[in-house]
Amino acid sequence: MKKYLQIVYGALLGVLVIVQSATAESEFQKVMQKRGLSEKDALAALKVYNPSGKHDEYYAFVSGGQSGQVMVYGIPSMRILKYIAVFAPEPWQGYGFDTDSKEILRQGNIRGREINWGDTHHPALSESDGKYDGKYLFINDKANARIAVIDLKYFETSQIVVNPIFKSSHGGAFVTPNTDYILESCQYAAPFTNDYYPMEAYEEVYRGGVTFWKFDKKNGKISQQDSFTLELPPYMQDLTDAGKGISDGWAFTNSFNSELYTGGIEKGLPPFEAGCSRNDMDYLHVYNWKKLAELVKDDKNVKVINGHRVIPIEIAVKNNALFLIPENKSPHGVDVNPDGQYIIVSGKLDTHASVYDFKKILKQIENKEFASKDSYGIPILDIKKSLHGQLELGLGHLHNTFGKEDGTIYSSLYVDSQVVKWNYKQLKLLDRTNIHYNVGHLEAMEGKSADPQGEYLIALNKLSIDRFLPVGPLHPQNNQLIDIGGKKMELLVDMPVPLGEPHQAASIRASKIHTEVRYNMGTNSKTLKPHVGKTLAGQERIERKGNHVYIYSTMVRSHINPEHITLNKGDKVTMYITNLERAQDETHGFTIDHHNIHASVEPGESVQLDFVADIEGVFPYYCTEFCSALHIEMLGYMLVKDPNKDYGWIQKTKIKGLSKEELQKEYEKILANNEATNSVIDSLFKFFEDRGYAKYPTVKNLVDDAKDQYTKIDSEREKATKAYNEKNLENAVLFENMVWQYMIKTADSAIRAKDLLVTNLATKKSAGAKKGEEVFHEGGCSGCHVVGRVSSGPDLIGVLKRHRNAEKWVAEYIKNPESKFKEPYMERLIKFFNLKMPNQNMKDEEIKDIIEYFKWIDENADLF
Ligand code: CUK
Ligand code: CUA
């Protein structure tokens, strides 16, 4: 066991474990024992654990199902990073509660009706040459046939489009290899128009289709007028994938109702589920989107429905752009392999996976070699001539994702609750592993791109039954992480998903995502243009135009300007809020009580809130993010009076203040205090200049923030002096207090910057020095000794120079302090600090390391 752990340690950490590991090892075993973990568990834990501050290797974007959101988590840690609000209001982000985000959410209105939820299924990352480029994410709403665009610079929804002719859509979002189009195939067939047609009109009028949403990569928007739809028979199209490599220009969509069955269980007819799976075969739709995109340019090839261009079936057929191939009944996933030659169709009701060969398909198309035609006139290819082959995988094959090695694919078996690894070229089974219950989609890293990365796989399971602490009848879903880096798949960890049902995930290497941390001052985050309500410091104001009141306000640590807003009942209010911060992560939230509004105002952002002040009363407003030590004081009052009422009887009370002498004392005290603080700040700023801080971007950001805060001091000081000269001592004290607030904010950033700069500049610690530092802190030395200044014990800089034969002397002293107390130098120190160093029972090895640490301190003495 000991040996085994040494190997594990050695292999994982890449270090040689020698004698000292005996302690670590037994600790390790103790914890394993206490928590009832096996060696395998411990190994799995090591593979997924991120110590504080360490980032994950991949992002996973996971559909949030019925929440209408997208979930983002890190892999391998499975730590949730964000829920991106898409089709549903989300208060934390202010989404749907401030005016600008409401505009995005309302782009999803259908026939004038607000839709406040969505059923998200398939996230898709934007691609360049079939590879993920990390710029945009797209997600569909199955329930309402909508597609949303998320800008990955900001992780915010930037657009929602409503399909003008579909009533539901499942097969989206899937992108073409350069993100020219986002594909969205219909699911439940319905008339394209908004008219009533009885079910008996199913064959004649109900239709399926695929919509090609034109995406403009430059401005990050779908162009609705450049988008179009290919009409398809009402076969209940399911999932879709776009071709790539040799099949670039083509796309593939499967379906499950070649029977054209229309249900009617309440009339005594067999239900949909029986009727839709009566035939042995359904249809894989094969179409040439590049050709369709050409055809649509000519008006005579299209009919316009609800203002949207549709290419009729017969036009597509006539132009050799649409074909069908039989597939085993009611399949589910369809996935094009990384080089584009093979199309894998999942069996679902059949135990076999089918691998179609695009070369064979193309040959038949070129030779016009068709087996037959369907009742809509679409040519049908021979299945045998199209297949590369089939392989029996197991029960309930739903989805696929590709591995790194050529030909490897991983498939989910919903009924068998397994993940199978196989080779689709050689049609050979390689491995299978049990997961928990009912897996739907699965995602190996970048597994649907042209460049799969392998390493990890997530299984998105529908049921969690007994996996987690019970939370009532509605269970979380269960996403499981599997290590696929080795020969055998290894299940690593379960993650409860407390949102909606996650269908598909799209993963991407973390280094490909480049986000912004702030906006240019006064930006409307939804348009990325300057906001009409952009307000800079000093421009805060309240303007009234009739009964419409415009409030131009700002937020900055730690006040909201203005702090009093008095309105008449019935006033329409437009409130603009600009977050004046430049510092990373200095978000302010804003709400006015009882008004159902909330905004999250990121650094540099301006937001707009619109509401009617329709109830009389006093309504505090405040910042909803704990943004500084004075966050709770970040408040104001909205006072709404009824213009028809007389409030003249209200007595205004005056607060009794301090005496003149007391105020004068207060004033002098705070002046002195500010001067002292200022000299600390000066020395910090000098330190930054002397050390070339600007070379380190994160340090520079912090210093810039500090300087930014510092510049605000002058005007407050002016106000203080002015008040003092006008003998308004009360205000003089308060404004000097404001000076101090800004100094504290300056120091707050500056001290963080200094710590970071020191870490950047210091020489590298030896392994011993590193350990020594740990021992120094853990052993309690840092309770009395602060490096760089005298605290309750002496400063340790130069401790190795203060004694003859110092290394030996210091070692002896740590080991046995009492032995030195009688030395004259020590007698003086003890008297000065009125404290004797206690014996901390350090081991020799630890003392050696501490000395190494002291050497490192001396090497870097000028940094402290
Ligand atoms: S679907 Cu949910 S498990 Cu919408 Cu891709 Cu298959
Ligand atoms: Cu701003 Cu709290």
mmCIF file of N, CA and C in Angstrom, residues 505-578:
data_model
loop_
_atom_site.group_PDB
_atom_site.id
_atom_site.type_symbol
_atom_site.label_atom_id
_atom_site.label_comp_id
_atom_site.label_asym_id
_atom_site.label_seq_id
_atom_site.Cartn_x
_atom_site.Cartn_y
_atom_site.Cartn_z
ATOM 1 N N ALA A 505 -23.839 18.757 -24.174
ATOM 2 C CA ALA A 505 -22.763 19.631 -23.719
ATOM 3 C C ALA A 505 -21.815 19.874 -24.874
ATOM 4 N N ALA A 506 -21.196 21.050 -24.883
ATOM 5 C CA ALA A 506 -20.134 21.340 -25.841
ATOM 6 C C ALA A 506 -18.939 21.789 -25.017
ATOM 7 N N SER A 507 -17.797 21.146 -25.217
ATOM 8 C CA SER A 507 -16.639 21.479 -24.398
ATOM 9 C C SER A 507 -15.553 22.100 -25.258
ATOM 10 N N ILE A 508 -14.738 22.904 -24.614
ATOM 11 C CA ILE A 508 -13.669 23.583 -25.361
ATOM 12 C C ILE A 508 -12.489 23.816 -24.431
ATOM 13 N N ARG A 509 -11.290 23.684 -24.974
ATOM 14 C CA ARG A 509 -10.083 23.923 -24.195
ATOM 15 C C ARG A 509 -10.116 25.352 -23.657
ATOM 16 N N ALA A 510 -9.815 25.492 -22.375
ATOM 17 C CA ALA A 510 -9.989 26.788 -21.707
ATOM 18 C C ALA A 510 -9.166 27.886 -22.370
ATOM 19 N N SER A 511 -7.996 27.528 -22.900
ATOM 20 C CA SER A 511 -7.120 28.561 -23.465
ATOM 21 C C SER A 511 -7.712 29.205 -24.716
ATOM 22 N N LYS A 512 -8.782 28.613 -25.259
ATOM 23 C CA LYS A 512 -9.375 29.197 -26.468
ATOM 24 C C LYS A 512 -10.406 30.285 -26.158
ATOM 25 N N ILE A 513 -10.755 30.423 -24.893
ATOM 26 C CA ILE A 513 -11.780 31.417 -24.534
ATOM 27 C C ILE A 513 -11.091 32.678 -24.019
ATOM 28 N N HIS A 514 -11.455 33.797 -24.607
ATOM 29 C CA HIS A 514 -10.843 35.069 -24.197
ATOM 30 C C HIS A 514 -11.948 36.040 -23.799
ATOM 31 N N THR A 515 -12.090 36.238 -22.500
ATOM 32 C CA THR A 515 -13.192 37.086 -22.046
ATOM 33 C C THR A 515 -12.685 38.470 -21.673
ATOM 34 N N GLU A 516 -13.618 39.405 -21.608
ATOM 35 C CA GLU A 516 -13.319 40.754 -21.134
ATOM 36 C C GLU A 516 -13.633 40.813 -19.641
ATOM 37 N N VAL A 517 -12.949 41.700 -18.932
ATOM 38 C CA VAL A 517 -13.262 41.843 -17.512
ATOM 39 C C VAL A 517 -13.956 43.175 -17.204
ATOM 40 N N ARG A 518 -14.024 44.060 -18.186
ATOM 41 C CA ARG A 518 -14.702 45.339 -17.953
ATOM 42 C C ARG A 518 -15.188 45.877 -19.293
ATOM 43 N N TYR A 519 -16.059 46.872 -19.200
ATOM 44 C CA TYR A 519 -16.543 47.541 -20.406
ATOM 45 C C TYR A 519 -15.879 48.906 -20.515
ATOM 46 N N ASN A 520 -15.789 49.425 -21.737
ATOM 47 C CA ASN A 520 -15.400 50.824 -21.876
ATOM 48 C C ASN A 520 -16.420 51.644 -21.104
ATOM 49 N N MET A 521 -15.971 52.725 -20.481
ATOM 50 C CA MET A 521 -16.857 53.470 -19.578
ATOM 51 C C MET A 521 -18.145 53.906 -20.284
ATOM 52 N N GLY A 522 -19.266 53.527 -19.697
ATOM 53 C CA GLY A 522 -20.557 53.957 -20.231
ATOM 54 C C GLY A 522 -21.103 53.099 -21.349
ATOM 55 N N THR A 523 -20.707 51.807 -21.387
ATOM 56 C CA THR A 523 -21.143 50.933 -22.473
ATOM 57 C C THR A 523 -22.503 50.297 -22.173
ATOM 58 N N ASN A 524 -23.315 50.215 -23.201
ATOM 59 C CA ASN A 524 -24.525 49.397 -23.142
ATOM 60 C C ASN A 524 -24.073 47.966 -23.462
ATOM 61 N N SER A 525 -24.125 47.088 -22.471
ATOM 62 C CA SER A 525 -23.536 45.767 -22.649
ATOM 63 C C SER A 525 -24.296 44.938 -23.674
ATOM 64 N N LYS A 526 -25.481 45.355 -24.053
ATOM 65 C CA LYS A 526 -26.255 44.569 -25.006
ATOM 66 C C LYS A 526 -25.957 44.982 -26.450
ATOM 67 N N THR A 527 -25.551 46.247 -26.634
ATOM 68 C CA THR A 527 -25.227 46.678 -27.996
ATOM 69 C C THR A 527 -23.714 46.880 -28.152
ATOM 70 N N LEU A 528 -23.011 46.918 -27.027
ATOM 71 C CA LEU A 528 -21.574 47.215 -26.968
ATOM 72 C C LEU A 528 -21.257 48.606 -27.518
ATOM 73 N N LYS A 529 -22.276 49.462 -27.578
ATOM 74 C CA LYS A 529 -22.069 50.853 -27.987
ATOM 75 C C LYS A 529 -22.245 51.731 -26.738
ATOM 76 N N PRO A 530 -21.788 53.005 -26.820
ATOM 77 C CA PRO A 530 -22.006 53.893 -25.678
ATOM 78 C C PRO A 530 -23.498 53.966 -25.352
ATOM 79 N N HIS A 531 -23.816 53.927 -24.090
ATOM 80 C CA HIS A 531 -25.211 53.943 -23.657
ATOM 81 C C HIS A 531 -25.771 55.356 -23.724
ATOM 82 N N VAL A 532 -27.031 55.491 -24.115
ATOM 83 C CA VAL A 532 -27.629 56.838 -24.136
ATOM 84 C C VAL A 532 -27.604 57.464 -22.749
ATOM 85 N N GLY A 533 -27.585 56.629 -21.730
ATOM 86 C CA GLY A 533 -27.617 57.159 -20.366
ATOM 87 C C GLY A 533 -26.253 57.224 -19.709
ATOM 88 N N LYS A 534 -25.198 57.078 -20.501
ATOM 89 C CA LYS A 534 -23.834 57.129 -19.955
ATOM 90 C C LYS A 534 -23.649 58.370 -19.069
ATOM 91 N N THR A 535 -23.204 58.163 -17.869
ATOM 92 C CA THR A 535 -23.059 59.268 -16.916
ATOM 93 C C THR A 535 -21.695 59.179 -16.264
ATOM 94 N N LEU A 536 -20.906 60.215 -16.354
ATOM 95 C CA LEU A 536 -19.597 60.196 -15.713
ATOM 96 C C LEU A 536 -19.687 60.906 -14.363
ATOM 97 N N ALA A 537 -18.647 60.743 -13.567
ATOM 98 C CA ALA A 537 -18.634 61.386 -12.249
ATOM 99 C C ALA A 537 -18.820 62.889 -12.443
ATOM 100 N N GLY A 538 -19.711 63.469 -11.692
ATOM 101 C CA GLY A 538 -19.961 64.905 -11.798
ATOM 102 C C GLY A 538 -21.122 65.224 -12.732
ATOM 103 N N GLN A 539 -21.532 64.229 -13.537
ATOM 104 C CA GLN A 539 -22.654 64.494 -14.452
ATOM 105 C C GLN A 539 -23.988 63.979 -13.899
ATOM 106 N N GLU A 540 -23.980 63.521 -12.659
ATOM 107 C CA GLU A 540 -25.202 62.960 -12.099
ATOM 108 C C GLU A 540 -26.266 64.049 -12.027
ATOM 109 N N ARG A 541 -27.490 63.710 -12.394
ATOM 110 C CA ARG A 541 -28.564 64.715 -12.361
ATOM 111 C C ARG A 541 -29.931 64.054 -12.484
ATOM 112 N N ILE A 542 -30.944 64.812 -12.107
ATOM 113 C CA ILE A 542 -32.315 64.344 -12.283
ATOM 114 C C ILE A 542 -33.017 65.357 -13.165
ATOM 115 N N GLU A 543 -33.572 64.899 -14.300
ATOM 116 C CA GLU A 543 -34.253 65.814 -15.230
ATOM 117 C C GLU A 543 -35.710 65.424 -15.335
ATOM 118 N N ARG A 544 -36.546 66.398 -15.322
ATOM 119 C CA ARG A 544 -37.977 66.115 -15.449
ATOM 120 C C ARG A 544 -38.489 66.673 -16.766
ATOM 121 N N LYS A 545 -39.184 65.815 -17.530
ATOM 122 C CA LYS A 545 -39.869 66.295 -18.743
ATOM 123 C C LYS A 545 -41.320 65.907 -18.587
ATOM 124 N N GLY A 546 -42.141 66.883 -18.161
ATOM 125 C CA GLY A 546 -43.539 66.559 -17.858
ATOM 126 C C GLY A 546 -43.579 65.579 -16.700
ATOM 127 N N ASN A 547 -44.268 64.446 -16.918
ATOM 128 C CA ASN A 547 -44.298 63.480 -15.817
ATOM 129 C C ASN A 547 -43.307 62.335 -16.052
ATOM 130 N N HIS A 548 -42.371 62.554 -16.959
ATOM 131 C CA HIS A 548 -41.323 61.554 -17.190
ATOM 132 C C HIS A 548 -40.013 62.053 -16.560
ATOM 133 N N VAL A 549 -39.515 61.311 -15.593
ATOM 134 C CA VAL A 549 -38.321 61.743 -14.872
ATOM 135 C C VAL A 549 -37.131 60.894 -15.299
ATOM 136 N N TYR A 550 -36.051 61.555 -15.685
ATOM 137 C CA TYR A 550 -34.826 60.857 -16.098
ATOM 138 C C TYR A 550 -33.771 61.020 -15.013
ATOM 139 N N ILE A 551 -33.258 59.908 -14.531
ATOM 140 C CA ILE A 551 -32.247 59.979 -13.475
ATOM 141 C C ILE A 551 -30.925 59.482 -14.053
ATOM 142 N N TYR A 552 -29.939 60.354 -14.054
ATOM 143 C CA TYR A 552 -28.596 59.968 -14.517
ATOM 144 C C TYR A 552 -27.763 59.723 -13.275
ATOM 145 N N SER A 553 -27.495 58.443 -12.985
ATOM 146 C CA SER A 553 -26.847 58.151 -11.712
ATOM 147 C C SER A 553 -25.572 57.334 -11.914
ATOM 148 N N THR A 554 -24.751 57.318 -10.875
ATOM 149 C CA THR A 554 -23.519 56.540 -10.928
ATOM 150 C C THR A 554 -23.389 55.710 -9.651
ATOM 151 N N MET A 555 -22.609 54.643 -9.787
ATOM 152 C CA MET A 555 -22.276 53.836 -8.613
ATOM 153 C C MET A 555 -20.768 53.653 -8.593
ATOM 154 N N VAL A 556 -20.186 53.822 -7.417
ATOM 155 C CA VAL A 556 -18.763 53.606 -7.246
ATOM 156 C C VAL A 556 -18.581 53.330 -5.765
ATOM 157 N N ARG A 557 -17.558 52.534 -5.413
ATOM 158 C CA ARG A 557 -17.359 52.240 -3.991
ATOM 159 C C ARG A 557 -17.295 53.531 -3.174
ATOM 160 N N SER A 558 -18.150 53.788 -2.234
ATOM 161 C CA SER A 558 -19.288 52.996 -1.843
ATOM 162 C C SER A 558 -20.497 53.906 -1.722
ATOM 163 N N HIS A 559 -20.839 54.538 -2.843
ATOM 164 C CA HIS A 559 -22.048 55.349 -2.806
ATOM 165 C C HIS A 559 -22.760 55.355 -4.148
ATOM 166 N N ILE A 560 -24.032 55.647 -4.048
ATOM 167 C CA ILE A 560 -24.858 55.809 -5.232
ATOM 168 C C ILE A 560 -25.131 57.299 -5.320
ATOM 169 N N ASN A 561 -24.967 57.861 -6.480
ATOM 170 C CA ASN A 561 -25.245 59.285 -6.656
ATOM 171 C C ASN A 561 -26.340 59.424 -7.711
ATOM 172 N N PRO A 562 -27.499 60.010 -7.430
ATOM 173 C CA PRO A 562 -27.932 60.688 -6.211
ATOM 174 C C PRO A 562 -28.372 59.722 -5.109
ATOM 175 N N GLU A 563 -28.514 60.301 -3.899
ATOM 176 C CA GLU A 563 -28.954 59.508 -2.758
ATOM 177 C C GLU A 563 -30.398 59.796 -2.370
ATOM 178 N N HIS A 564 -30.944 60.874 -2.900
ATOM 179 C CA HIS A 564 -32.374 61.157 -2.674
ATOM 180 C C HIS A 564 -33.045 61.350 -4.021
ATOM 181 N N ILE A 565 -34.133 60.663 -4.249
ATOM 182 C CA ILE A 565 -34.919 60.875 -5.467
ATOM 183 C C ILE A 565 -36.361 61.091 -5.027
ATOM 184 N N THR A 566 -36.881 62.290 -5.271
ATOM 185 C CA THR A 566 -38.253 62.567 -4.854
ATOM 186 C C THR A 566 -39.130 62.647 -6.096
ATOM 187 N N LEU A 567 -40.218 61.883 -6.076
ATOM 188 C CA LEU A 567 -41.068 61.768 -7.266
ATOM 189 C C LEU A 567 -42.525 62.001 -6.891
ATOM 190 N N ASN A 568 -43.298 62.302 -7.912
ATOM 191 C CA ASN A 568 -44.742 62.350 -7.716
ATOM 192 C C ASN A 568 -45.326 61.009 -8.121
ATOM 193 N N LYS A 569 -46.307 60.581 -7.357
ATOM 194 C CA LYS A 569 -46.985 59.335 -7.686
ATOM 195 C C LYS A 569 -47.493 59.414 -9.125
ATOM 196 N N GLY A 570 -47.213 58.384 -9.904
ATOM 197 C CA GLY A 570 -47.633 58.382 -11.303
ATOM 198 C C GLY A 570 -46.531 58.773 -12.273
ATOM 199 N N ASP A 571 -45.411 59.283 -11.763
ATOM 200 C CA ASP A 571 -44.301 59.631 -12.651
ATOM 201 C C ASP A 571 -43.786 58.392 -13.374
ATOM 202 N N LYS A 572 -43.473 58.576 -14.645
ATOM 203 C CA LYS A 572 -42.727 57.541 -15.362
ATOM 204 C C LYS A 572 -41.252 57.794 -15.083
ATOM 205 N N VAL A 573 -40.517 56.736 -14.813
ATOM 206 C CA VAL A 573 -39.112 56.928 -14.437
ATOM 207 C C VAL A 573 -38.200 56.155 -15.367
ATOM 208 N N THR A 574 -37.193 56.833 -15.866
ATOM 209 C CA THR A 574 -36.107 56.157 -16.573
ATOM 210 C C THR A 574 -34.851 56.439 -15.770
ATOM 211 N N MET A 575 -34.258 55.380 -15.263
ATOM 212 C CA MET A 575 -33.067 55.568 -14.439
ATOM 213 C C MET A 575 -31.874 54.954 -15.156
ATOM 214 N N TYR A 576 -30.852 55.750 -15.371
ATOM 215 C CA TYR A 576 -29.609 55.254 -15.962
ATOM 216 C C TYR A 576 -28.581 55.118 -14.845
ATOM 217 N N ILE A 577 -27.887 53.995 -14.821
ATOM 218 C CA ILE A 577 -26.860 53.808 -13.792
ATOM 219 C C ILE A 577 -25.553 53.437 -14.482
ATOM 220 N N THR A 578 -24.506 54.175 -14.191
ATOM 221 C CA THR A 578 -23.188 53.838 -14.724
ATOM 222 C C THR A 578 -22.302 53.403 -13.563
#
